[in-house]
XYZ file of C-alpha atoms in Angstrom:
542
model
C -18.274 64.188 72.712
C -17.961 63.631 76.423
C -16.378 60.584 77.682
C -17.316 58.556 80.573
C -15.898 55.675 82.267
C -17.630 52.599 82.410
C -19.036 51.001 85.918
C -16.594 48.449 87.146
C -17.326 44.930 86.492
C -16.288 42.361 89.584
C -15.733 39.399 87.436
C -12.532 38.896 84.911
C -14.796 38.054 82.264
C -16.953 41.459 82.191
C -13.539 43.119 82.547
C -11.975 41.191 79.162
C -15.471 42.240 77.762
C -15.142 46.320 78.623
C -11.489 46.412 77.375
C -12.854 44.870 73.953
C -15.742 46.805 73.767
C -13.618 50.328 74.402
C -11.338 49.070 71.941
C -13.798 48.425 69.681
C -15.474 52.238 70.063
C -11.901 53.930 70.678
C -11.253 55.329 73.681
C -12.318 58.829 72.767
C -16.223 57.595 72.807
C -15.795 55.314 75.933
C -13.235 54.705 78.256
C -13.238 51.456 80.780
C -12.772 51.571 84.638
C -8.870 51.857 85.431
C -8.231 54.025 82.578
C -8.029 57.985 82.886
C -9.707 59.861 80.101
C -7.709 61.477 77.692
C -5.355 62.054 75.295
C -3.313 59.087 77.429
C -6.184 56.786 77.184
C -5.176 54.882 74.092
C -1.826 53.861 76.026
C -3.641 52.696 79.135
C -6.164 51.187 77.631
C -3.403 48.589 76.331
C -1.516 48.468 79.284
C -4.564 47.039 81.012
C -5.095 44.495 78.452
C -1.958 43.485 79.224
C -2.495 42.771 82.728
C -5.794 41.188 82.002
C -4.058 38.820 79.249
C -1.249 37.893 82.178
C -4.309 37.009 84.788
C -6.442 35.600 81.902
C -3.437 32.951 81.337
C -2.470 32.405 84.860
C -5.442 33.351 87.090
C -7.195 30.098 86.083
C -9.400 29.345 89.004
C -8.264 25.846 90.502
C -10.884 23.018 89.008
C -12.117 19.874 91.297
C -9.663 16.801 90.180
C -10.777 15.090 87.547
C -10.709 10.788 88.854
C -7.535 9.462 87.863
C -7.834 6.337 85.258
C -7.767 3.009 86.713
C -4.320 1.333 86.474
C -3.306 -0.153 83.552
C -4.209 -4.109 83.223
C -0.968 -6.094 83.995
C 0.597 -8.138 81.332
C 1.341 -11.594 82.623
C 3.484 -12.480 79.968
C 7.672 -12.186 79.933
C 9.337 -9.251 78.789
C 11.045 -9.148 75.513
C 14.889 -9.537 75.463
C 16.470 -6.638 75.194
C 17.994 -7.079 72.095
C 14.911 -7.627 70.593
C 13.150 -4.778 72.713
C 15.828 -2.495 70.673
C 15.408 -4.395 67.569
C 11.358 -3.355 67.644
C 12.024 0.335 68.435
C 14.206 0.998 65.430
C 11.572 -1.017 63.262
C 8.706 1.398 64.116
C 11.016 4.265 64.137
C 13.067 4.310 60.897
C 10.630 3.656 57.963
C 12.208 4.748 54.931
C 10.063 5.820 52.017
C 11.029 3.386 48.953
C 9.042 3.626 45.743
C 10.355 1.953 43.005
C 13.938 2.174 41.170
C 16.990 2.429 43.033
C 15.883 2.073 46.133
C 19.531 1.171 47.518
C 20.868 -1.394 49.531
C 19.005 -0.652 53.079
C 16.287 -3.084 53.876
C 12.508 -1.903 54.023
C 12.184 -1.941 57.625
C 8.491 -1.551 57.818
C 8.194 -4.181 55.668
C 10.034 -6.940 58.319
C 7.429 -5.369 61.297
C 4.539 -7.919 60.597
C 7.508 -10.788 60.649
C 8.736 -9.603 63.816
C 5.521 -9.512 65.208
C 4.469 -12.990 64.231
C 7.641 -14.473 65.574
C 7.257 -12.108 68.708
C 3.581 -13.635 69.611
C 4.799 -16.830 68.636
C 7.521 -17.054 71.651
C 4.331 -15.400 74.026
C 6.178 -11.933 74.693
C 5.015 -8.632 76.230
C 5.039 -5.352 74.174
C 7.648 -3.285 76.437
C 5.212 -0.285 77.885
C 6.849 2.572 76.792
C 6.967 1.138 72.770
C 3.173 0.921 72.812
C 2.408 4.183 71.680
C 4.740 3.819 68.457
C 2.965 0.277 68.369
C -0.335 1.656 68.326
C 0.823 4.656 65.763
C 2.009 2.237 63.157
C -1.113 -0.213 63.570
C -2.960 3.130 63.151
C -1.778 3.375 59.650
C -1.734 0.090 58.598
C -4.467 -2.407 58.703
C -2.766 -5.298 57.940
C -0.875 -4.637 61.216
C -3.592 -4.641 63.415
C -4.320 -8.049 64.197
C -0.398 -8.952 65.143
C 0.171 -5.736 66.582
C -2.520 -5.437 69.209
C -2.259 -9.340 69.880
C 1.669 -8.020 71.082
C 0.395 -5.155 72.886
C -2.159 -6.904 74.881
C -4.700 -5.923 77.099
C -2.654 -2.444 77.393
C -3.468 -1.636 74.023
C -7.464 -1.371 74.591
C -6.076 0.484 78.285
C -4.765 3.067 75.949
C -7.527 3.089 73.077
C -9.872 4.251 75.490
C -7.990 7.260 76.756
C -6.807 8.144 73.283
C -8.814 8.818 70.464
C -6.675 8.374 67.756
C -6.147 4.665 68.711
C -10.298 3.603 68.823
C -9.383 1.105 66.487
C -8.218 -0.888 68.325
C -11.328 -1.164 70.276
C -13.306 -1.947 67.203
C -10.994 -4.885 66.174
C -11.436 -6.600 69.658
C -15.089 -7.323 69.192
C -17.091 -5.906 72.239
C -13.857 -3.344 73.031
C -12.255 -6.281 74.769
C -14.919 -6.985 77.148
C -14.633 -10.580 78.469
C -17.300 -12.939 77.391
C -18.689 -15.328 78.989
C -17.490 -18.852 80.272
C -19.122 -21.116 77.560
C -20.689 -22.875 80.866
C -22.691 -20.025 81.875
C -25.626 -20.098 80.213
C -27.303 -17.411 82.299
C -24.744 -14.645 81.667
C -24.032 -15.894 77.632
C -28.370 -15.420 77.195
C -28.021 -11.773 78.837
C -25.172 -10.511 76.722
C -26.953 -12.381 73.661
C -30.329 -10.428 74.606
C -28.627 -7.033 75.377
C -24.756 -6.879 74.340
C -24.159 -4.412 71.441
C -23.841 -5.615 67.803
C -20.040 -6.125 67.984
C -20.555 -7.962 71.656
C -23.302 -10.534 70.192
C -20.908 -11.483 67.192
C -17.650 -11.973 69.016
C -19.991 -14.174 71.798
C -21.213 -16.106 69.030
C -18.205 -16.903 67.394
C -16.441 -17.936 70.802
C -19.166 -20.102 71.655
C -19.155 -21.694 67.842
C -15.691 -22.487 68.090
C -16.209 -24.343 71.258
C -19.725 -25.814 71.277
C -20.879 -25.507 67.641
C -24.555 -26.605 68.583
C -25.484 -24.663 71.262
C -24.097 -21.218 69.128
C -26.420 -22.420 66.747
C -29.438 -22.488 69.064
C -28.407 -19.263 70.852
C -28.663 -18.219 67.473
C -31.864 -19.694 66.335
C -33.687 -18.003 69.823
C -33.585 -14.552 68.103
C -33.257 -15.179 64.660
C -36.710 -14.069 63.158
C -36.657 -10.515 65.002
C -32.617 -9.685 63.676
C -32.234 -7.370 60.970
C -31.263 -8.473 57.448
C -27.843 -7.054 57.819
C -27.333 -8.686 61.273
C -28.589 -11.892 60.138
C -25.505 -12.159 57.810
C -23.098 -11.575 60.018
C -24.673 -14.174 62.195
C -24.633 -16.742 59.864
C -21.628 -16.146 58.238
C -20.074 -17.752 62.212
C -21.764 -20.899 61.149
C -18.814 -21.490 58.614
C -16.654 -22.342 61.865
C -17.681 -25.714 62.856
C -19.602 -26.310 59.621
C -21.473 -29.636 59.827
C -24.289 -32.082 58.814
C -26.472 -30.987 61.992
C -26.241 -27.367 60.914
C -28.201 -28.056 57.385
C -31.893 -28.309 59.046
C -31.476 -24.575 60.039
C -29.444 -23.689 57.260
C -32.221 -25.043 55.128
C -34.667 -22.656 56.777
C -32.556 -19.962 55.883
C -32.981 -20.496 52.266
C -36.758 -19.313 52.691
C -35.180 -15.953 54.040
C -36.090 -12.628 53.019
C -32.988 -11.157 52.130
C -31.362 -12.198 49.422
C -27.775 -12.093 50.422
C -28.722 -14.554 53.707
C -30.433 -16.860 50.790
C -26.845 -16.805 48.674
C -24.881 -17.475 52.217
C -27.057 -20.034 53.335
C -26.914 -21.842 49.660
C -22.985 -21.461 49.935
C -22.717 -22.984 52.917
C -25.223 -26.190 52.436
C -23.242 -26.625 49.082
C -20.094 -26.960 51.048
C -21.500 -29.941 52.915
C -21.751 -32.766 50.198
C -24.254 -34.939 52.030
C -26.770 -31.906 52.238
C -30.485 -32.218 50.392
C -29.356 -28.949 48.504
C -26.251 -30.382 47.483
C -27.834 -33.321 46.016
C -30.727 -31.091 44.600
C -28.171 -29.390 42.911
C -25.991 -32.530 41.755
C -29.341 -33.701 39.634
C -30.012 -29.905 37.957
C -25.994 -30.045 36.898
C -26.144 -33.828 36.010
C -29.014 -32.917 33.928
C -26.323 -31.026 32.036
C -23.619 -32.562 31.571
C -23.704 -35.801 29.106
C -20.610 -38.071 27.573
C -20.787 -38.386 23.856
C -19.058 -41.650 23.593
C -20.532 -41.610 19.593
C -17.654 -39.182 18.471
C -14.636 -40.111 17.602
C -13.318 -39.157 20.525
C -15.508 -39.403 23.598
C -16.360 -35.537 24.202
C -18.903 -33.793 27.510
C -21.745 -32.377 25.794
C -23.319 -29.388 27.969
C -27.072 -28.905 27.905
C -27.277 -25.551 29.855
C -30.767 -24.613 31.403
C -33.515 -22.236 29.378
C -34.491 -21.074 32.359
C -34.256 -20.473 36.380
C -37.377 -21.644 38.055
C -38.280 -20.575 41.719
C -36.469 -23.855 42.956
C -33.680 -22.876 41.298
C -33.340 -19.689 43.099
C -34.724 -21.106 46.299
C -31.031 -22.973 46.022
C -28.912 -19.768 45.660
C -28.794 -19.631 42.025
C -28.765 -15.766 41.189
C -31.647 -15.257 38.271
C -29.520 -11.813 36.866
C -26.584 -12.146 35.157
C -24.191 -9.691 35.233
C -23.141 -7.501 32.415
C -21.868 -8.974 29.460
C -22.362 -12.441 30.595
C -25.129 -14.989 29.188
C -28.348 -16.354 31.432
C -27.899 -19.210 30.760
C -24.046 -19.831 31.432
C -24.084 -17.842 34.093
C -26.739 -20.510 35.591
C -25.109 -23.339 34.692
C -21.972 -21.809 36.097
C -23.690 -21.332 39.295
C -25.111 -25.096 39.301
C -21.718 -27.135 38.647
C -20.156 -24.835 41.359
C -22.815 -26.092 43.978
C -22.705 -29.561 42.649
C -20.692 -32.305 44.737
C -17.474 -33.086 42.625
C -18.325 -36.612 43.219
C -20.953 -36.115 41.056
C -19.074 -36.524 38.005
C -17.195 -39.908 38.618
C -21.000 -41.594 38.942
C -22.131 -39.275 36.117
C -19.491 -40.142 33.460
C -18.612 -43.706 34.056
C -16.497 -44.100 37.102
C -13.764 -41.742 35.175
C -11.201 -40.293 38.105
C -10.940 -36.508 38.019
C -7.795 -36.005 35.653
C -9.296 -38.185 33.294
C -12.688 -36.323 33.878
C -10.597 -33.288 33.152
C -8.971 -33.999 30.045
C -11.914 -34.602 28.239
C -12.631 -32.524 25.498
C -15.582 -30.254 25.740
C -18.155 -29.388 22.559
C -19.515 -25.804 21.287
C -16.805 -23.957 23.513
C -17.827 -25.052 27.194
C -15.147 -25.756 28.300
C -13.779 -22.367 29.969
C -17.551 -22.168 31.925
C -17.608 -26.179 32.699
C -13.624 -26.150 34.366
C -14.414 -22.506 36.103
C -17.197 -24.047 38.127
C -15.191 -27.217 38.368
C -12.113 -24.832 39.872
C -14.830 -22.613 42.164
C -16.390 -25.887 43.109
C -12.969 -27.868 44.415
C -11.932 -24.604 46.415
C -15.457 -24.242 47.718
C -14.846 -28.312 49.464
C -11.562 -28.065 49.681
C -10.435 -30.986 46.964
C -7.700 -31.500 47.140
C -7.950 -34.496 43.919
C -9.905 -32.127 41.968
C -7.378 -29.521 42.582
C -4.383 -31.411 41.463
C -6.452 -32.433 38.125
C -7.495 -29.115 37.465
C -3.923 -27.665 38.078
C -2.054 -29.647 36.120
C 1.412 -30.291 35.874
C 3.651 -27.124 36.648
C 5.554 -27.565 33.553
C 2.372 -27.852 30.792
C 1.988 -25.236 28.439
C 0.236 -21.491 29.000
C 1.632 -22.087 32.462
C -1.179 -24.149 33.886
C -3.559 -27.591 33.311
C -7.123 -27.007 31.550
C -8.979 -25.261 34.044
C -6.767 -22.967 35.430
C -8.617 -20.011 33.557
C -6.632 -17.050 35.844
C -3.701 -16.879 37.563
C -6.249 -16.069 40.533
C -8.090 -19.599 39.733
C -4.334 -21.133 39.989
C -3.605 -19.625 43.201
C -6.990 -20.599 44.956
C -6.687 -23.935 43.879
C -2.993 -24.233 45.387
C -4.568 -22.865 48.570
C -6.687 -26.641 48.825
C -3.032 -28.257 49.154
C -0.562 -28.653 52.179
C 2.157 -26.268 52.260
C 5.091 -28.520 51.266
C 2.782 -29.666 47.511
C 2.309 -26.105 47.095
C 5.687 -24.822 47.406
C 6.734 -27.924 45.036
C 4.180 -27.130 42.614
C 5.264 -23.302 42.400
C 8.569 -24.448 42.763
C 8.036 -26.365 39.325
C 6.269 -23.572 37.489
C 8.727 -21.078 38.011
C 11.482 -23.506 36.439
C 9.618 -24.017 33.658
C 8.118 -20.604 33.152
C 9.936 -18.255 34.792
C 9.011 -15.180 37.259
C 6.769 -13.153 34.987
C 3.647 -14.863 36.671
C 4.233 -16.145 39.314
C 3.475 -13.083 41.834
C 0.321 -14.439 42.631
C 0.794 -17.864 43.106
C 4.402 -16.801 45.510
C 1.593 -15.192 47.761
C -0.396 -18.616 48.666
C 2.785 -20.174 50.044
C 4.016 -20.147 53.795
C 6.596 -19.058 55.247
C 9.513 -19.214 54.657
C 9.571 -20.652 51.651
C 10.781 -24.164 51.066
C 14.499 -25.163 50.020
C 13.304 -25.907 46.468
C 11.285 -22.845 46.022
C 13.735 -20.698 47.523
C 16.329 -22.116 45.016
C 13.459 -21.706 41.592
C 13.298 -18.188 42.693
C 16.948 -17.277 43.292
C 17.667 -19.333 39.536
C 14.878 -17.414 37.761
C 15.842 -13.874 39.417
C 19.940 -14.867 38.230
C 18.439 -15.929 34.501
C 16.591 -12.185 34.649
C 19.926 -10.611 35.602
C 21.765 -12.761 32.993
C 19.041 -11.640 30.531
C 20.217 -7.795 31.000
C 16.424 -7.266 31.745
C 16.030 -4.259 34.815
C 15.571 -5.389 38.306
C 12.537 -3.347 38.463
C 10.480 -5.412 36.271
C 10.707 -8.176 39.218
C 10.179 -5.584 42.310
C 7.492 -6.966 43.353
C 8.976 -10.790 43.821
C 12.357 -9.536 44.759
C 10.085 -7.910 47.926
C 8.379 -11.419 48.409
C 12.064 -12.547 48.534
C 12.982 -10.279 51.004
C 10.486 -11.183 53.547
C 10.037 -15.113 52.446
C 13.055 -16.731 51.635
C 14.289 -18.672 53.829
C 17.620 -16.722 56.138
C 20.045 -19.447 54.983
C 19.873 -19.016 51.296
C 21.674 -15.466 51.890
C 25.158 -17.591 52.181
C 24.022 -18.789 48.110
C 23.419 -15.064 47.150
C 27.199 -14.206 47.882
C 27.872 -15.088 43.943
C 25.608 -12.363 42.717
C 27.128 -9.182 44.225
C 28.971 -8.462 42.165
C 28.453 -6.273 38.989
C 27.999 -8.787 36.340
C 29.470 -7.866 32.748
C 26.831 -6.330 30.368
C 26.279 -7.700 26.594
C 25.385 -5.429 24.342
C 21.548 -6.196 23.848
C 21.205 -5.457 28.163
C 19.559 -2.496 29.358
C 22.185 0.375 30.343
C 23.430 -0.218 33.553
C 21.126 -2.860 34.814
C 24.041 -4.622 35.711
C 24.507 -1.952 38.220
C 20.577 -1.531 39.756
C 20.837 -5.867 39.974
C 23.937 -5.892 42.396
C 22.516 -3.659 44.296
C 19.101 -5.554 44.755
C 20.842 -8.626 45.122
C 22.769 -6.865 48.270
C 20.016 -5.378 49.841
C 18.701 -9.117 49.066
C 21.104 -10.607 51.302
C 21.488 -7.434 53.716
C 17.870 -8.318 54.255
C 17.826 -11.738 54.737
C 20.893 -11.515 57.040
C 18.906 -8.728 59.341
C 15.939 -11.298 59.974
C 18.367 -13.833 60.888
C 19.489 -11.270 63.163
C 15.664 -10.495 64.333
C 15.166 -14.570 65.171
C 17.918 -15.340 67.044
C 17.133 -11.823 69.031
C 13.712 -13.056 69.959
C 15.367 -16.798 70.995
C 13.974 -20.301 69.845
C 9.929 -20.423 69.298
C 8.821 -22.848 72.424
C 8.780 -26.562 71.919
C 5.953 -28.357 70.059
């Protein structure tokens, strides 16, 4: 077959192409300009891919400058020290992988970031520049991070999320991307961004102008509300729970006749939380209607009357008609009704009794787990603090709570209605008298760092477990609540349990062992955020 060269072809590109396509054929069917034909063809054809591949890789033609970003915002606020600058780059550098057992006695640095953080934002430091990319990588991976971590990083953060995709979160989390809003004042520029801001924009404008000037968030709202969507409408209302007040219930009562559902149930949840409200007493009569004292027995005794049925008024409230799987209509109603109900309803209902006396009451046909649930729902959802403490109980009763404490979740929100220092006390107490085996959950509702007293229930009950021969293990999860809550100066009480206690014969094989070395990662710990705070330098007065 005769061979014949190719015409030449001016550009690089049609070049590349030739060299392919003779490579593709062979050079005995076509052979590309440069190359001579022949039994040398093969070899030349290569060695002119090779020069092609050298210009293809350096023979880039030069490309108009793209703009340069704009400057990075400055951060007004003071530089870290720079023991603490050093302190933050070995937490977001070194973070050990620890699951369960031995673990050793190195603390879980990761773990002490969202510490560092709060105490970081609470002196008003700068994130040093060149740690914000590690910043931004560990926020990246945790969500629980975010919030601290880009309040630290500032407005370089957003800067960097919009030049980097991997950090768009952090747009997202600033509603509107970190766009400023509008001085509350300027009514002009808050009604254009209201009218034609995106989703995120509208919300984060609402809820600045609701913390500020609840009212007029309210009527911003109220100029749009009929053409929002359903979804949008939620979200809308759900800002209304900042500020929440008596002048909010005429358009709160308005939203009951929505057509969605789920703005019905919000709407309902919210009027219920205002005791004065027409719904609230609307609902006090339906649950009153109830709820009788049998003063006949023996032993005076709440009778419960639940409803046969839910009318449209009922629903019209926020009652739910469906009950969910495996639960009874008409419970599940009644449930819904002494939730909604102002506690105060019961002291004028059943004789001027005060809540604890209210709550130990006995209750006929087995109402009494539904009647103190909705009790318990009802003082979280108004923030009782009186109804809390009845329903609670004394730490030390028996089953580890007072009547209506159904859950260790019921417990915990209930503690949430009290100030810090009653809640620690009251944990504080249950621990001594029941140990560490439940009290996870109810360790998690109390600040930070924990009190003297609770400090000291915990370190007793974790020494009774070690004394016990039980496994360290089996408390993992409140020995890492330890680490990160209890307070720096209780590692100087900690020095006693170091060492490798002697085993009895009934303790588990060398749990003596795995407990010294929690305790000393314990105090290692709790020694290294002492380190951390003094690092960072007192928080600023008042």
């Amino acid at each position: 077959m005769k061979t014949t060269s190719a015409p030449a072809d001016t550009t690089a590109a049609g070049a590349w192409e030739e060299l392919v396509t003779a490579a593709l054929l062979g050079t005995d069917r076509r052979t590309p300009a440069g190359c001579p034909p022949g039994p040398k063809a093969p070899a030349a054809l290569l060695d002119t891919a090779a020069v092609q591949t050298v210009r293809r890789r350096a023979g880039l033609r030069p490309a108009a400058a793209a703009p340069r970003p704009e400057p990075a915002p400055p951060d007004p606020r003071p530089p870290l020290p720079a023991a603490a600058a050093r302190r933050l780059a070995t937490l977001l550098s070194d973070r050990p992988g620890t699951t369960g057992g031995r673990r050793g006695t190195a603390p879980d640095l990761m773990e002490l970031l969202p510490q560092w953080l709060q105490a970081a934002n609470a002196r008003g430091y700068a994130a040093p520049p060149h740690l914000l990319p590690a910043l931004l990588d560990a926020a990246r991976g945790r969500t629980d991070l975010r919030p601290a971590a880009l309040e630290f990083a500032g407005p370089r953060a957003l800067w960097l999320a919009r030049l980097n995709p991997d950090w768009r979160f952090a747009l997202r989390a600033v509603p509107g991307g970190g766009a400023s809003l509008p001085d509350p004042d300027d009514a002009d520029r808050i009604r254009r961004l209201w009218q034609e801001g995106l989703f995120a924009e509208r919300v984060a404008l609402l809820a600045a102008l609701r913390a500020r000037r609840p009212a007029a968030a309210r009527e911003l709202l109220g100029t749009t509300w009929a053409t929002e969507r359903a979804e949008d409408r939620l979200m809308f209302l759900d800002t209304l729970r900042t500020g929440l007040g008596p002048d909010d219930e005429p358009f709160l009562e308005q939203a009951l006749a929505d057509r969605s559902r789920t703005v019905r149930a919000t709407a309902a949840e919210l009027l219920s939380a205002l005791p004065g409200s027409a719904l609230a007493a609307r609902m006090a009569a339906r649950a009153a209607a109830c709820v009788a004292l049998d003063r006949t027995r023996e032993t005076p005794t709440l009778v419960v009357e639940a409803p046969h049925e839910c009318d449209a008024g009922m629903e019209r409230d926020g009652v739910v008609p469906k009950a969910p799987a495996g639960r009874g209509e008409r419970s599940w109603w009644f449930g819904q009704l002494v939730e909604a109900a102002p506690l105060a309803t019961w002291s004028a209902r059943l004789g001027g009794l005060a809540p604890r006396e209210i709550v130990a009451l006995p209750v006929a046909d087995d109402w009494q787990g539904e009647l103190h649930a909705a009790w318990c729902r009802a003082a979280v959802r108004q923030r009782d603090a009186v109804w809390a403490r009845a329903l609670l109980g004394e730490p030390a009763a028996p089953e580890a709570g007072g009547p209506g404490a159904v859950s260790l979740a019921e417990r915990a929100r209930l503690l949430g209605t009290l100030d810090a220092a009653e809640r620690a006390d009251w944990v504080a107490g249950f621990i001594a008298a029941h140990g560490l085996s439940e009290a996870f959950q109810l360790l998690g509702v109390c600040a930070v760092p924990w009190t003297a007293s609770l400090g000291r229930a915990v370190v007793d009950a974790l020494n009774i477990a070690r004394d016990a021969g039980s496994y360290p293990w089996s408390f993992s999860g409140v020995m890492g609540l330890a680490e990160r809550c209890l307070d720096p100066a209780q590692a100087r009480r900690l020095d006693a349990l170091l060492a490798v206690p002697d085993e009895s014969e009934d303790a588990a094989p060398g749990a003596g062992g795995y407990w010294a070395e929690a305790f000393q990662r314990l105090v290692t710990t709790l020694r290294l955020r002492a380190a951390m705070l003094e690092e960072l330098g007192p928080p600023p007065a008042g």
